[in-house]
PDB file of N, CA, C and O in Angstrom:
ATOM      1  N   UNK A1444      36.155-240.853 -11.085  1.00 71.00           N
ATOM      2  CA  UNK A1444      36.838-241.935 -10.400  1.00 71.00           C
ATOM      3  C   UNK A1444      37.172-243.032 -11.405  1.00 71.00           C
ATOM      4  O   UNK A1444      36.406-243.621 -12.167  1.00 71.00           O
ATOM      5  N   UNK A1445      38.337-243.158 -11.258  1.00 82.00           N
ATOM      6  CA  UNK A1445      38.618-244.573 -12.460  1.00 82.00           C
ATOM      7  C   UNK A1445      38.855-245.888 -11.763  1.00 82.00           C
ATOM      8  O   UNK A1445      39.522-245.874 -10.728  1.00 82.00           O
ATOM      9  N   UNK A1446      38.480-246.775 -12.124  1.00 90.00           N
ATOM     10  CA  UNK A1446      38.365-248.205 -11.856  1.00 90.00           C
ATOM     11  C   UNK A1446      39.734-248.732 -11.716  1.00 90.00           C
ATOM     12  O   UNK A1446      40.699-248.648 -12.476  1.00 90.00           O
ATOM     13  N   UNK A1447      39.520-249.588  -9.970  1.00 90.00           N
ATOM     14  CA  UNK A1447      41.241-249.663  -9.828  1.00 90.00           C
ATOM     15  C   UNK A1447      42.016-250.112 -10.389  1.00 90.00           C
ATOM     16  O   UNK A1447      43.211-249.829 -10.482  1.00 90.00           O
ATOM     17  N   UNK A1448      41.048-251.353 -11.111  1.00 94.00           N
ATOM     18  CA  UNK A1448      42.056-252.515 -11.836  1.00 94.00           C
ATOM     19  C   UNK A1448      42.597-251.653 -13.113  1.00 94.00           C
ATOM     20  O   UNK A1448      43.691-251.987 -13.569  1.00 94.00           O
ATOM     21  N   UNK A1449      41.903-250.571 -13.715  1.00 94.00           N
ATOM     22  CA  UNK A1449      42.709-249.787 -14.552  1.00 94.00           C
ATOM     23  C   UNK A1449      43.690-249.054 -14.140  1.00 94.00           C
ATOM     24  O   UNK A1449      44.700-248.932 -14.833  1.00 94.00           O
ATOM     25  N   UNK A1450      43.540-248.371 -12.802  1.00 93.00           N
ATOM     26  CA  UNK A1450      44.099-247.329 -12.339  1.00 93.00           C
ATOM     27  C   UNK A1450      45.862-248.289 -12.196  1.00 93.00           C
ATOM     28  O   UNK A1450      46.781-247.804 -12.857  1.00 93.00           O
ATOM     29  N   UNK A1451      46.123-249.405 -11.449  1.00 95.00           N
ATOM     30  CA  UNK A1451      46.734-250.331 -11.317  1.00 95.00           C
ATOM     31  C   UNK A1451      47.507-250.725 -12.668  1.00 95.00           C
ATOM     32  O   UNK A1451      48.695-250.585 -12.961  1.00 95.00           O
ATOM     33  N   UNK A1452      46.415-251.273 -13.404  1.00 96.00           N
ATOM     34  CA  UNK A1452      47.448-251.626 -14.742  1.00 96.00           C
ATOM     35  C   UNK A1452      47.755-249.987 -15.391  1.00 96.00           C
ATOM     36  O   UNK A1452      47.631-250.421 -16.536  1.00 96.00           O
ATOM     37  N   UNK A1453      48.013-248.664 -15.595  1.00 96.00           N
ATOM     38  CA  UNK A1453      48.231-247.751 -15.977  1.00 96.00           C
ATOM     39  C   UNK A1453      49.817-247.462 -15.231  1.00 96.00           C
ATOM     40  O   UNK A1453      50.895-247.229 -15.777  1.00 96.00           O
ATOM     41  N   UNK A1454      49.327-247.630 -13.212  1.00 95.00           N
ATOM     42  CA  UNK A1454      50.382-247.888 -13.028  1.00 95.00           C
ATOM     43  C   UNK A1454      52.129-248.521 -13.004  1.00 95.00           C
ATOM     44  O   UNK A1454      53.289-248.142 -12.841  1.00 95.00           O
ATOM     45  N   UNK A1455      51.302-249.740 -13.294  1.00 96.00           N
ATOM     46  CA  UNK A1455      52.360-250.762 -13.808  1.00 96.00           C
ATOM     47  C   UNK A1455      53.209-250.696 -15.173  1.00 96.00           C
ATOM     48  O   UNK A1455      54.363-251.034 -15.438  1.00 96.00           O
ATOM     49  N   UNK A1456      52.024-250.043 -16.044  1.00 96.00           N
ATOM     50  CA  UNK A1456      52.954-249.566 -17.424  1.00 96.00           C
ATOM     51  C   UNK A1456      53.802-248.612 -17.622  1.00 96.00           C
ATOM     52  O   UNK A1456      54.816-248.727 -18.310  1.00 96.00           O
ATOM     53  N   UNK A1457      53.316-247.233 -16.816  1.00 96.00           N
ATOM     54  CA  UNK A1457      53.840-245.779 -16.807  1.00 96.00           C
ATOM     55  C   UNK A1457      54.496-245.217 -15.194  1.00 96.00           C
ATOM     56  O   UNK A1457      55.068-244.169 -14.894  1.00 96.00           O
ATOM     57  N   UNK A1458      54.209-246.133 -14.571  1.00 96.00           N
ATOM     58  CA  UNK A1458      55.041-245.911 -13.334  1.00 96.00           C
ATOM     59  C   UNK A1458      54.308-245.257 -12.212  1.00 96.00           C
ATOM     60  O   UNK A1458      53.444-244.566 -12.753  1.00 96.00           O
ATOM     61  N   UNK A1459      54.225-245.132 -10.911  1.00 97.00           N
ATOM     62  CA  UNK A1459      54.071-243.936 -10.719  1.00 97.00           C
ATOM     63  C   UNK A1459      54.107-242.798 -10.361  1.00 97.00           C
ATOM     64  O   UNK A1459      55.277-242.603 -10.028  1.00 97.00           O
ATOM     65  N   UNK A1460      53.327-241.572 -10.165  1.00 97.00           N
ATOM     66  CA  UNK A1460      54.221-240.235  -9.987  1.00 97.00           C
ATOM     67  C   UNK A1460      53.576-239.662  -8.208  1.00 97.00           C
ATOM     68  O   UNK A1460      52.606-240.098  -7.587  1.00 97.00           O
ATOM     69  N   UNK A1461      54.143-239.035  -7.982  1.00 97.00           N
ATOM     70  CA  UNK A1461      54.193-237.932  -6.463  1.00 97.00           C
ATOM     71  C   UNK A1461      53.989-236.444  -6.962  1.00 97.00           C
ATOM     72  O   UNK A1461      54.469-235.871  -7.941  1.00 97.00           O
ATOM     73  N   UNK A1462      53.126-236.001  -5.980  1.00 97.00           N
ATOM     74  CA  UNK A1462      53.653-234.375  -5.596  1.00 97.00           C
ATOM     75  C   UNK A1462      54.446-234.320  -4.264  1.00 97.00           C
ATOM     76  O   UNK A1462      54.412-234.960  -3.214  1.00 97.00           O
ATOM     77  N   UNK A1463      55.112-233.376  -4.706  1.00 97.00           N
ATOM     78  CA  UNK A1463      55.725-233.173  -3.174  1.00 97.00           C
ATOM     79  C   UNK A1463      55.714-231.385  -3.133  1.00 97.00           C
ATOM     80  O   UNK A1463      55.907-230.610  -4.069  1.00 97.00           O
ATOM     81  N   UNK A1464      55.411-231.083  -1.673  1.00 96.00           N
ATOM     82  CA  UNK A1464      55.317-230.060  -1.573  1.00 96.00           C
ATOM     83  C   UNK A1464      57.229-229.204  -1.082  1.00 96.00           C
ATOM     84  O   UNK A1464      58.077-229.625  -0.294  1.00 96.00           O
ATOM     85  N   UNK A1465      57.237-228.024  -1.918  1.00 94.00           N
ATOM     86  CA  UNK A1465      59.067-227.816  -1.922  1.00 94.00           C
ATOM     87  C   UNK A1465      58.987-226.635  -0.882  1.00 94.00           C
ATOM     88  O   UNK A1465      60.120-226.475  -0.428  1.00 94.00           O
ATOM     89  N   UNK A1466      58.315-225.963  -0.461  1.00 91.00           N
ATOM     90  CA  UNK A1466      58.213-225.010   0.565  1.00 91.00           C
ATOM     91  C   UNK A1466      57.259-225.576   2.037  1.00 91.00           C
ATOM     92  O   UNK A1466      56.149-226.106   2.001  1.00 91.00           O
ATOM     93  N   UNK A1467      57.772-225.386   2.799  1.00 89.00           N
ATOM     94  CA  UNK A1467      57.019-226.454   3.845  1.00 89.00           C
ATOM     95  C   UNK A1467      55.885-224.930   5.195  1.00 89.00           C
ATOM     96  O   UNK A1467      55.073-225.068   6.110  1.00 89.00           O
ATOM     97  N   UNK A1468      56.460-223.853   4.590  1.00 92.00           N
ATOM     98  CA  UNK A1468      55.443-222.748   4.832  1.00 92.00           C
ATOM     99  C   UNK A1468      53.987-222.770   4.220  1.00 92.00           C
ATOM    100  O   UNK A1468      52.906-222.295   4.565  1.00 92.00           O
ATOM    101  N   UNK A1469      54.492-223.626   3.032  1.00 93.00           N
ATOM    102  CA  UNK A1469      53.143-223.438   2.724  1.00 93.00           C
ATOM    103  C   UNK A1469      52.408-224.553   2.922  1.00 93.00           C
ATOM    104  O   UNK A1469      51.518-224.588   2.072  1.00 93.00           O
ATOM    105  N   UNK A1470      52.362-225.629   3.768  1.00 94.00           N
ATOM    106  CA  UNK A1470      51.811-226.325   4.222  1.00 94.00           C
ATOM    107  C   UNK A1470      50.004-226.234   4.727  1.00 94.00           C
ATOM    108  O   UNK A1470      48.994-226.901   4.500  1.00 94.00           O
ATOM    109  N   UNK A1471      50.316-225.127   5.435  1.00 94.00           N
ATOM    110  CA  UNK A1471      48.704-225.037   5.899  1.00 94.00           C
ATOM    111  C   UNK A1471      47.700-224.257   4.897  1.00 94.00           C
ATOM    112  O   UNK A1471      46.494-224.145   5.115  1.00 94.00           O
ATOM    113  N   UNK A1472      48.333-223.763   3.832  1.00 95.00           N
ATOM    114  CA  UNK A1472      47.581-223.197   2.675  1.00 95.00           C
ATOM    115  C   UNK A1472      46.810-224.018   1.690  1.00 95.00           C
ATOM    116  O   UNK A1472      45.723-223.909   1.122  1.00 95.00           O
ATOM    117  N   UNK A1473      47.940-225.012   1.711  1.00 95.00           N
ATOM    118  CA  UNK A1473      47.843-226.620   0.619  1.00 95.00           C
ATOM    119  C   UNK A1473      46.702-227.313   1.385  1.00 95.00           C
ATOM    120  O   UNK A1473      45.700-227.485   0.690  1.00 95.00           O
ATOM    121  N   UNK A1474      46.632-227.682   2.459  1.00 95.00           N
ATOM    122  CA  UNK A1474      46.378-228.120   3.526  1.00 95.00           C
ATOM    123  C   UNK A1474      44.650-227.633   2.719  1.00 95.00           C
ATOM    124  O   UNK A1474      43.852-228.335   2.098  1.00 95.00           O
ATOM    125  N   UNK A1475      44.604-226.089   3.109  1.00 95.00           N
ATOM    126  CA  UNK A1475      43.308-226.246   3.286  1.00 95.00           C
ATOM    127  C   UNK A1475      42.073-225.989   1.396  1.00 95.00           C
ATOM    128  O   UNK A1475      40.885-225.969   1.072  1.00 95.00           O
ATOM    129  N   UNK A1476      43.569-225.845   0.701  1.00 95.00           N
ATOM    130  CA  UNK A1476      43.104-225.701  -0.485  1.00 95.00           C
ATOM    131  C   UNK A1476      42.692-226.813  -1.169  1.00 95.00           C
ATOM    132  O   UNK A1476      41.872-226.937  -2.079  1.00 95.00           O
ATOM    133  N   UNK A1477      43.690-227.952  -0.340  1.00 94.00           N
ATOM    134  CA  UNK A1477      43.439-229.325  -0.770  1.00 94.00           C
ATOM    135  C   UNK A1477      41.499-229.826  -0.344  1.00 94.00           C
ATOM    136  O   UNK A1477      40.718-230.251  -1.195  1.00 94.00           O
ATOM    137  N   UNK A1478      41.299-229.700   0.517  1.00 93.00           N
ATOM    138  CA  UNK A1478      40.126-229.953   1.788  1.00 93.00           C
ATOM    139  C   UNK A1478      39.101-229.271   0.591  1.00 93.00           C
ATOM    140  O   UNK A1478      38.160-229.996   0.269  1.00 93.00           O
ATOM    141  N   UNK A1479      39.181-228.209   0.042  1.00 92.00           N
ATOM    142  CA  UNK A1479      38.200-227.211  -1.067  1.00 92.00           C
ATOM    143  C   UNK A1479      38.368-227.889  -2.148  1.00 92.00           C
ATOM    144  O   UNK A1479      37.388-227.675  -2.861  1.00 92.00           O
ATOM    145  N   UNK A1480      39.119-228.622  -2.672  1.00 91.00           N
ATOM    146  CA  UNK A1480      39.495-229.168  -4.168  1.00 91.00           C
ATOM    147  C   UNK A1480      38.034-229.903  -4.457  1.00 91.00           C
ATOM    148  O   UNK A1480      37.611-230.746  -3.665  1.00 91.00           O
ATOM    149  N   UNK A1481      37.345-229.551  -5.564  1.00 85.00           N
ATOM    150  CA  UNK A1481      36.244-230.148  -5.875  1.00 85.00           C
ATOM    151  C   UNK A1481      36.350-231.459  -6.373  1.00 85.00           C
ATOM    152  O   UNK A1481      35.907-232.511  -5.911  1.00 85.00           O
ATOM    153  N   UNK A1482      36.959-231.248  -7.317  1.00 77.00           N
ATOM    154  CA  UNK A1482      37.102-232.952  -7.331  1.00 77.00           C
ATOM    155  C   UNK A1482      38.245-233.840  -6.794  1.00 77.00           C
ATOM    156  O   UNK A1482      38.871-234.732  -7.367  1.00 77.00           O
ATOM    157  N   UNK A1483      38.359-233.307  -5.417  1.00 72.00           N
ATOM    158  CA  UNK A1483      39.335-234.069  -4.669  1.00 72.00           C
ATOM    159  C   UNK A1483      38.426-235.083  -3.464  1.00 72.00           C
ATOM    160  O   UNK A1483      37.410-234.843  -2.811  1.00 72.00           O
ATOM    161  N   UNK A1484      39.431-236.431  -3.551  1.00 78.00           N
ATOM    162  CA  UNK A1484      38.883-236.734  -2.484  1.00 78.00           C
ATOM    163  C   UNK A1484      39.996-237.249  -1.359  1.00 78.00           C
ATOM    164  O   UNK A1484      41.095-237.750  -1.595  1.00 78.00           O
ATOM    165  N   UNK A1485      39.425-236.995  -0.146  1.00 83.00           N
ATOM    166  CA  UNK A1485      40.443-236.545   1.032  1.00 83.00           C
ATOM    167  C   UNK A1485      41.087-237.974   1.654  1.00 83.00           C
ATOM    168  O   UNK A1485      41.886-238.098   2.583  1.00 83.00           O
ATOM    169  N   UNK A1486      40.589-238.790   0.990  1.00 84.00           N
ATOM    170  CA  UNK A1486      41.403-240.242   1.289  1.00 84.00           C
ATOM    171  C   UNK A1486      42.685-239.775   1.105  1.00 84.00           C
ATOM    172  O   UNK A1486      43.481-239.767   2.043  1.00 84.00           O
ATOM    173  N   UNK A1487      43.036-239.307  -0.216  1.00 87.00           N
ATOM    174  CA  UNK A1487      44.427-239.944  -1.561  1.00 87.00           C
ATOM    175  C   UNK A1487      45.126-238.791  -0.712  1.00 87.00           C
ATOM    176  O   UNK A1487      46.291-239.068  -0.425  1.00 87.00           O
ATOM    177  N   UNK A1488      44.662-237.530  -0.237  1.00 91.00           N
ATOM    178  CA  UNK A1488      45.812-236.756   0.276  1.00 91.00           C
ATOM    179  C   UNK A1488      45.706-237.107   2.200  1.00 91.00           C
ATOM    180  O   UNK A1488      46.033-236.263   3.034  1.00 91.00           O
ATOM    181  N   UNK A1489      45.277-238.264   2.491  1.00 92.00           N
ATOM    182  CA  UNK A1489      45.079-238.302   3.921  1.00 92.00           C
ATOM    183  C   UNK A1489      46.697-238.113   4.681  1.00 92.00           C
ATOM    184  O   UNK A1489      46.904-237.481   5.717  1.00 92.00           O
ATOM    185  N   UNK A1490      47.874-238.937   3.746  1.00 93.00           N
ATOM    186  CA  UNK A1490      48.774-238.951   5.036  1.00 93.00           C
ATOM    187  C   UNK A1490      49.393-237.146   4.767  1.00 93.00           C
ATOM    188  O   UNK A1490      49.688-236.420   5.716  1.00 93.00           O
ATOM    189  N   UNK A1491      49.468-236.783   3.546  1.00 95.00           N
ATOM    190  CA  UNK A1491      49.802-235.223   3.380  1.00 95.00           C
ATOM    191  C   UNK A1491      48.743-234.557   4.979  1.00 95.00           C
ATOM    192  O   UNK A1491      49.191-234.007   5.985  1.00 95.00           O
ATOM    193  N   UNK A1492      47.380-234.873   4.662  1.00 93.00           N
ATOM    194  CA  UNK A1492      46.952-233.763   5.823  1.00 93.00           C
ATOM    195  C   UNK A1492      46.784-234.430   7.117  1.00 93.00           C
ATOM    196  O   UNK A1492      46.164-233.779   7.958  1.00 93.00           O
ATOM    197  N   UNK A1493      47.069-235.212   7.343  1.00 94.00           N
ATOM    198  CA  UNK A1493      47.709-235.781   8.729  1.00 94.00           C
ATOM    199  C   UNK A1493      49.234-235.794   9.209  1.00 94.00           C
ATOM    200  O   UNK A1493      49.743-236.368  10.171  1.00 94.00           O
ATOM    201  N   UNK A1494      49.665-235.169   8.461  1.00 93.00           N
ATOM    202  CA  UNK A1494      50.777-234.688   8.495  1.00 93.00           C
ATOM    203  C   UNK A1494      52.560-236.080   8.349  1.00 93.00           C
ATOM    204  O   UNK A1494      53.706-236.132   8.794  1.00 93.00           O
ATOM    205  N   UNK A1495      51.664-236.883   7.464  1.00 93.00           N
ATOM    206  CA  UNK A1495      53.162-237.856   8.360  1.00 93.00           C
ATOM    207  C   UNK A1495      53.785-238.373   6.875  1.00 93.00           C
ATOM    208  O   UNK A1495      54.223-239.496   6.625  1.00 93.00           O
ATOM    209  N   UNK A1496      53.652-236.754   5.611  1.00 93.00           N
ATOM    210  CA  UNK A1496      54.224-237.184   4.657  1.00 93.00           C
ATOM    211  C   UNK A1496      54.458-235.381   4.110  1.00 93.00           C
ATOM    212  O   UNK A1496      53.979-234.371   4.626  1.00 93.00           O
ATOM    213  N   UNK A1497      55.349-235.507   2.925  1.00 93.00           N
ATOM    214  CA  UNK A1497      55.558-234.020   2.399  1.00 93.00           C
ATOM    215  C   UNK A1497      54.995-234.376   1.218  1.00 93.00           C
ATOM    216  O   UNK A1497      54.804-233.421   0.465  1.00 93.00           O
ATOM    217  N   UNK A1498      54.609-235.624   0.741  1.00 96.00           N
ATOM    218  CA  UNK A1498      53.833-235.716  -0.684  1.00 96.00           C
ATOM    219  C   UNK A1498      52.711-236.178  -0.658  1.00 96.00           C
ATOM    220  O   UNK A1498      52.436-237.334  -0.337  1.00 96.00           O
ATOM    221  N   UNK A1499      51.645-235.000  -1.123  1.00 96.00           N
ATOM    222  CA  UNK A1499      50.458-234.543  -1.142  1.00 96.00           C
ATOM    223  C   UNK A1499      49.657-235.350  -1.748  1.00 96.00           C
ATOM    224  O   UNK A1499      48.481-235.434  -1.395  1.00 96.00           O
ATOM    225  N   UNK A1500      50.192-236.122  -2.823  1.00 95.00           N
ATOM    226  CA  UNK A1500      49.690-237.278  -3.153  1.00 95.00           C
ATOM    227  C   UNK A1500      50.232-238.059  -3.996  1.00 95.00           C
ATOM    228  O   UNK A1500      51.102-237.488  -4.654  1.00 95.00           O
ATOM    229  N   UNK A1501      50.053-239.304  -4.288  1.00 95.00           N
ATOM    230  CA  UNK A1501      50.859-240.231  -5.485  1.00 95.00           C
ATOM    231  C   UNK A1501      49.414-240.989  -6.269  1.00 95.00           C
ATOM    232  O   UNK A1501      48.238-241.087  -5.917  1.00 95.00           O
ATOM    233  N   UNK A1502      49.987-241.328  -7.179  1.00 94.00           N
ATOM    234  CA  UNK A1502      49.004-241.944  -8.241  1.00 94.00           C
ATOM    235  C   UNK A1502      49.542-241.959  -9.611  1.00 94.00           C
ATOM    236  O   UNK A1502      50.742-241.874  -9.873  1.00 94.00           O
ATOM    237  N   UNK A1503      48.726-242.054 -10.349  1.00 95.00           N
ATOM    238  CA  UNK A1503      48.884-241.888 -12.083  1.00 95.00           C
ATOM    239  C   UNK A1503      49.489-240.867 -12.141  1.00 95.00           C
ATOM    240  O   UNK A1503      49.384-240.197 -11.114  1.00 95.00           O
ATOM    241  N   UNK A1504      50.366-240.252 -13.261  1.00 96.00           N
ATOM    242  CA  UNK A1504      50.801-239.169 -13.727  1.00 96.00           C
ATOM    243  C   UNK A1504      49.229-237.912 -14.072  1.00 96.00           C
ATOM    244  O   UNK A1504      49.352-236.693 -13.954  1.00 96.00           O
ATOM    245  N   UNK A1505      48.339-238.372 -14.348  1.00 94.00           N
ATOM    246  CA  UNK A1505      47.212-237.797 -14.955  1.00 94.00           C
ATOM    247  C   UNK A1505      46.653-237.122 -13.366  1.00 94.00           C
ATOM    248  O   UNK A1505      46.625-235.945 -13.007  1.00 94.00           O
ATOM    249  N   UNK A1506      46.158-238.624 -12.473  1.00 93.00           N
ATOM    250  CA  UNK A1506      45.836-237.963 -11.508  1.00 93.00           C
ATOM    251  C   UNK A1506      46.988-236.780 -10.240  1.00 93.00           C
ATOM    252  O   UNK A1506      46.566-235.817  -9.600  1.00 93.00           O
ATOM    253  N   UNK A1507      48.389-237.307 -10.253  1.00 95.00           N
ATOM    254  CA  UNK A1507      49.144-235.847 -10.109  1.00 95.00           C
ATOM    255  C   UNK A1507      48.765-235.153 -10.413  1.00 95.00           C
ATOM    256  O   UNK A1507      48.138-234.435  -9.634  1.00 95.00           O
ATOM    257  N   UNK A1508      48.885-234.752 -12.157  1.00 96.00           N
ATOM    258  CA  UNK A1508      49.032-233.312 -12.563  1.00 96.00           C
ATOM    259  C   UNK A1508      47.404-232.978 -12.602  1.00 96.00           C
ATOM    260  O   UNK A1508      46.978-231.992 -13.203  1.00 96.00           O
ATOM    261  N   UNK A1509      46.946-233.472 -12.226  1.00 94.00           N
ATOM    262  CA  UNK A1509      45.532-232.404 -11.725  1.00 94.00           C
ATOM    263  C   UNK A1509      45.207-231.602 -10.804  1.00 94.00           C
ATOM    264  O   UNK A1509      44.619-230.521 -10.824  1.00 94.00           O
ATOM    265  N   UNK A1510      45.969-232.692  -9.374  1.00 95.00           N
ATOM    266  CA  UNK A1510      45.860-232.094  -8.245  1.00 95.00           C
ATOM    267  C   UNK A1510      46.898-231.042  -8.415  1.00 95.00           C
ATOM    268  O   UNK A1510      46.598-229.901  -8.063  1.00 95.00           O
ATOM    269  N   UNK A1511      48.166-231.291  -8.946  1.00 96.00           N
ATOM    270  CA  UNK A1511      49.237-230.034  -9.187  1.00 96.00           C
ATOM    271  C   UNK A1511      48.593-228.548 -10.106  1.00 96.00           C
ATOM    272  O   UNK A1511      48.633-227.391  -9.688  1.00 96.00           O
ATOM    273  N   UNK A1512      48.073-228.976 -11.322  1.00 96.00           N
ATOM    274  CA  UNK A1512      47.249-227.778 -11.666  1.00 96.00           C
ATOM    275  C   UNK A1512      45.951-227.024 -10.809  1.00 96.00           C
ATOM    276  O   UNK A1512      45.700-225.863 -10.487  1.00 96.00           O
ATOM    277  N   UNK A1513      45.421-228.069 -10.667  1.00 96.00           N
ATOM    278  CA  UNK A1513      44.563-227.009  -9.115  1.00 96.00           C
ATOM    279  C   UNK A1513      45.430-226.603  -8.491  1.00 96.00           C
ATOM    280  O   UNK A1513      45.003-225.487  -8.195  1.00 96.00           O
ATOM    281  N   UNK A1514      46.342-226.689  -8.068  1.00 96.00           N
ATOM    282  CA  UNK A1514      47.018-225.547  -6.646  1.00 96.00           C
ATOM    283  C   UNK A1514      47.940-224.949  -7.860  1.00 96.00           C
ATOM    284  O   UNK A1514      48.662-224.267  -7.134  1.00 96.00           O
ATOM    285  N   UNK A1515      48.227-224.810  -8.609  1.00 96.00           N
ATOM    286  CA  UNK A1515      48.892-223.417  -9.340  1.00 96.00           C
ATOM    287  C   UNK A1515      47.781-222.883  -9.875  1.00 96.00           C
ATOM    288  O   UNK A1515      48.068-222.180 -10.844  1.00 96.00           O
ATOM    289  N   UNK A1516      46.926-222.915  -9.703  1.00 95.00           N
ATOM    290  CA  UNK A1516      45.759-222.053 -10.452  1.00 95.00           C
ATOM    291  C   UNK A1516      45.239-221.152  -9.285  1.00 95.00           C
ATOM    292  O   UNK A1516      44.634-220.123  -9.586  1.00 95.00           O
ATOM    293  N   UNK A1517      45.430-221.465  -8.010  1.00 95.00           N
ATOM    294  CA  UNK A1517      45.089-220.840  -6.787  1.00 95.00           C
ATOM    295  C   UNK A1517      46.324-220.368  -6.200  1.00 95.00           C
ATOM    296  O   UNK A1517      46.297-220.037  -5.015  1.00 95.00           O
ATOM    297  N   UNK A1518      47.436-220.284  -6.875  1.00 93.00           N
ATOM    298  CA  UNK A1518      48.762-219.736  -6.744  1.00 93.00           C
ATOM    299  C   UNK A1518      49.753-220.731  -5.667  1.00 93.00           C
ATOM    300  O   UNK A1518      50.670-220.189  -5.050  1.00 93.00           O
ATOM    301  N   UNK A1519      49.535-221.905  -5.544  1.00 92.00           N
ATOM    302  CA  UNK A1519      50.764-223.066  -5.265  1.00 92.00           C
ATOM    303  C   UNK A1519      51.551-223.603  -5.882  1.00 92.00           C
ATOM    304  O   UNK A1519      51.472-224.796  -6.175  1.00 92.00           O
ATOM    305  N   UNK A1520      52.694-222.667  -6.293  1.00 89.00           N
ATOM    306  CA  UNK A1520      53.220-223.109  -7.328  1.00 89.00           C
ATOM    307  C   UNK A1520      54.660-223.783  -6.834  1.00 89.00           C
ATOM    308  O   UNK A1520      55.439-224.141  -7.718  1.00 89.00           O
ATOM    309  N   UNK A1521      55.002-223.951  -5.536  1.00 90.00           N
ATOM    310  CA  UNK A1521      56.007-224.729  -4.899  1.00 90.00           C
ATOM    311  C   UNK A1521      55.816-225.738  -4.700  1.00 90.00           C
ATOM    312  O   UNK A1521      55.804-225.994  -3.496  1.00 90.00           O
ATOM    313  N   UNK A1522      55.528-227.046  -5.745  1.00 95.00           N
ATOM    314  CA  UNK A1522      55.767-228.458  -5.479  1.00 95.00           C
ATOM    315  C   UNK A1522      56.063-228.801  -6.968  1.00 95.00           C
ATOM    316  O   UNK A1522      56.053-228.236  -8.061  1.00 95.00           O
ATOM    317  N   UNK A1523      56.299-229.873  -6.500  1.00 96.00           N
ATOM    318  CA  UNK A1523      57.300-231.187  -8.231  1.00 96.00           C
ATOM    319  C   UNK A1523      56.972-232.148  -7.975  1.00 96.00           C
ATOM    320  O   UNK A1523      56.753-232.623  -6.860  1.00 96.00           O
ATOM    321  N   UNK A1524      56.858-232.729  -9.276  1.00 97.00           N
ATOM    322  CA  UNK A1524      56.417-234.273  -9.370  1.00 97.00           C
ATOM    323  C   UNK A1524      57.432-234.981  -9.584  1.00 97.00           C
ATOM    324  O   UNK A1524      58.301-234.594 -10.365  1.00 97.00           O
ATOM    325  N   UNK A1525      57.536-236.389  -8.800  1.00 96.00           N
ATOM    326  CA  UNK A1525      58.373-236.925  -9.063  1.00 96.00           C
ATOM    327  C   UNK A1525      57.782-238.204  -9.813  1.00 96.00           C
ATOM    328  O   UNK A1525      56.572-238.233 -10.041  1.00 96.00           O
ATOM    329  N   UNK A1526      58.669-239.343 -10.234  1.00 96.00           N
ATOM    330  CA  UNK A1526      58.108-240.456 -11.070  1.00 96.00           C
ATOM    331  C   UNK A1526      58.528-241.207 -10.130  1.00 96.00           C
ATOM    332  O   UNK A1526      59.298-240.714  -9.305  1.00 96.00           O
ATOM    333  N   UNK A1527      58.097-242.693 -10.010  1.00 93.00           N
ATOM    334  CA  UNK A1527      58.795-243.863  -8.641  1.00 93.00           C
ATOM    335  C   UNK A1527      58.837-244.929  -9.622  1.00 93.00           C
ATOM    336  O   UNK A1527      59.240-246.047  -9.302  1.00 93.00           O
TER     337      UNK A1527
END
């Protein structure tokens, strides 16, 4: 877990990034692979699994591409990051 006021100023320098999920079949797979993610915690993907978003999560570029490499390592390989 990184400290917000860092997490915040990282943001502010480098922007920040989204997953978004590009196949919407695979929703309930993500769904529950997300829920298993060990070092996930189910706050950051709450509106993804409450359903009232298609991006699974936003944050740092670092914390994206983690949650994005866990689900291609378990074969989710239909989502992209975007930058905001």
């Amino acid at each position: 877990m990184m400290p917000s006021d860092i997490r915040e100023a990282i943001i502010a320098e480098q922007g920040s990034y989204g997953l978004i999920i590009c196949n919407i079949n695979d929703r309930e797979k993500t769904e529950f692979l997300l829920k298993k993610m060990p070092e996930g915690n189910l706050f950051n993907f709450k509106p993804f699994l409450e359903r009232e978003s298609e991006e699974i999560v936003r944050g740092t570029q670092n914390e994206v591409l983690i949650v994005k490499n866990y689900l291609d390592r378990k074969g989710m390989k239909d989502c992209i990051v975007n930058r905001y």
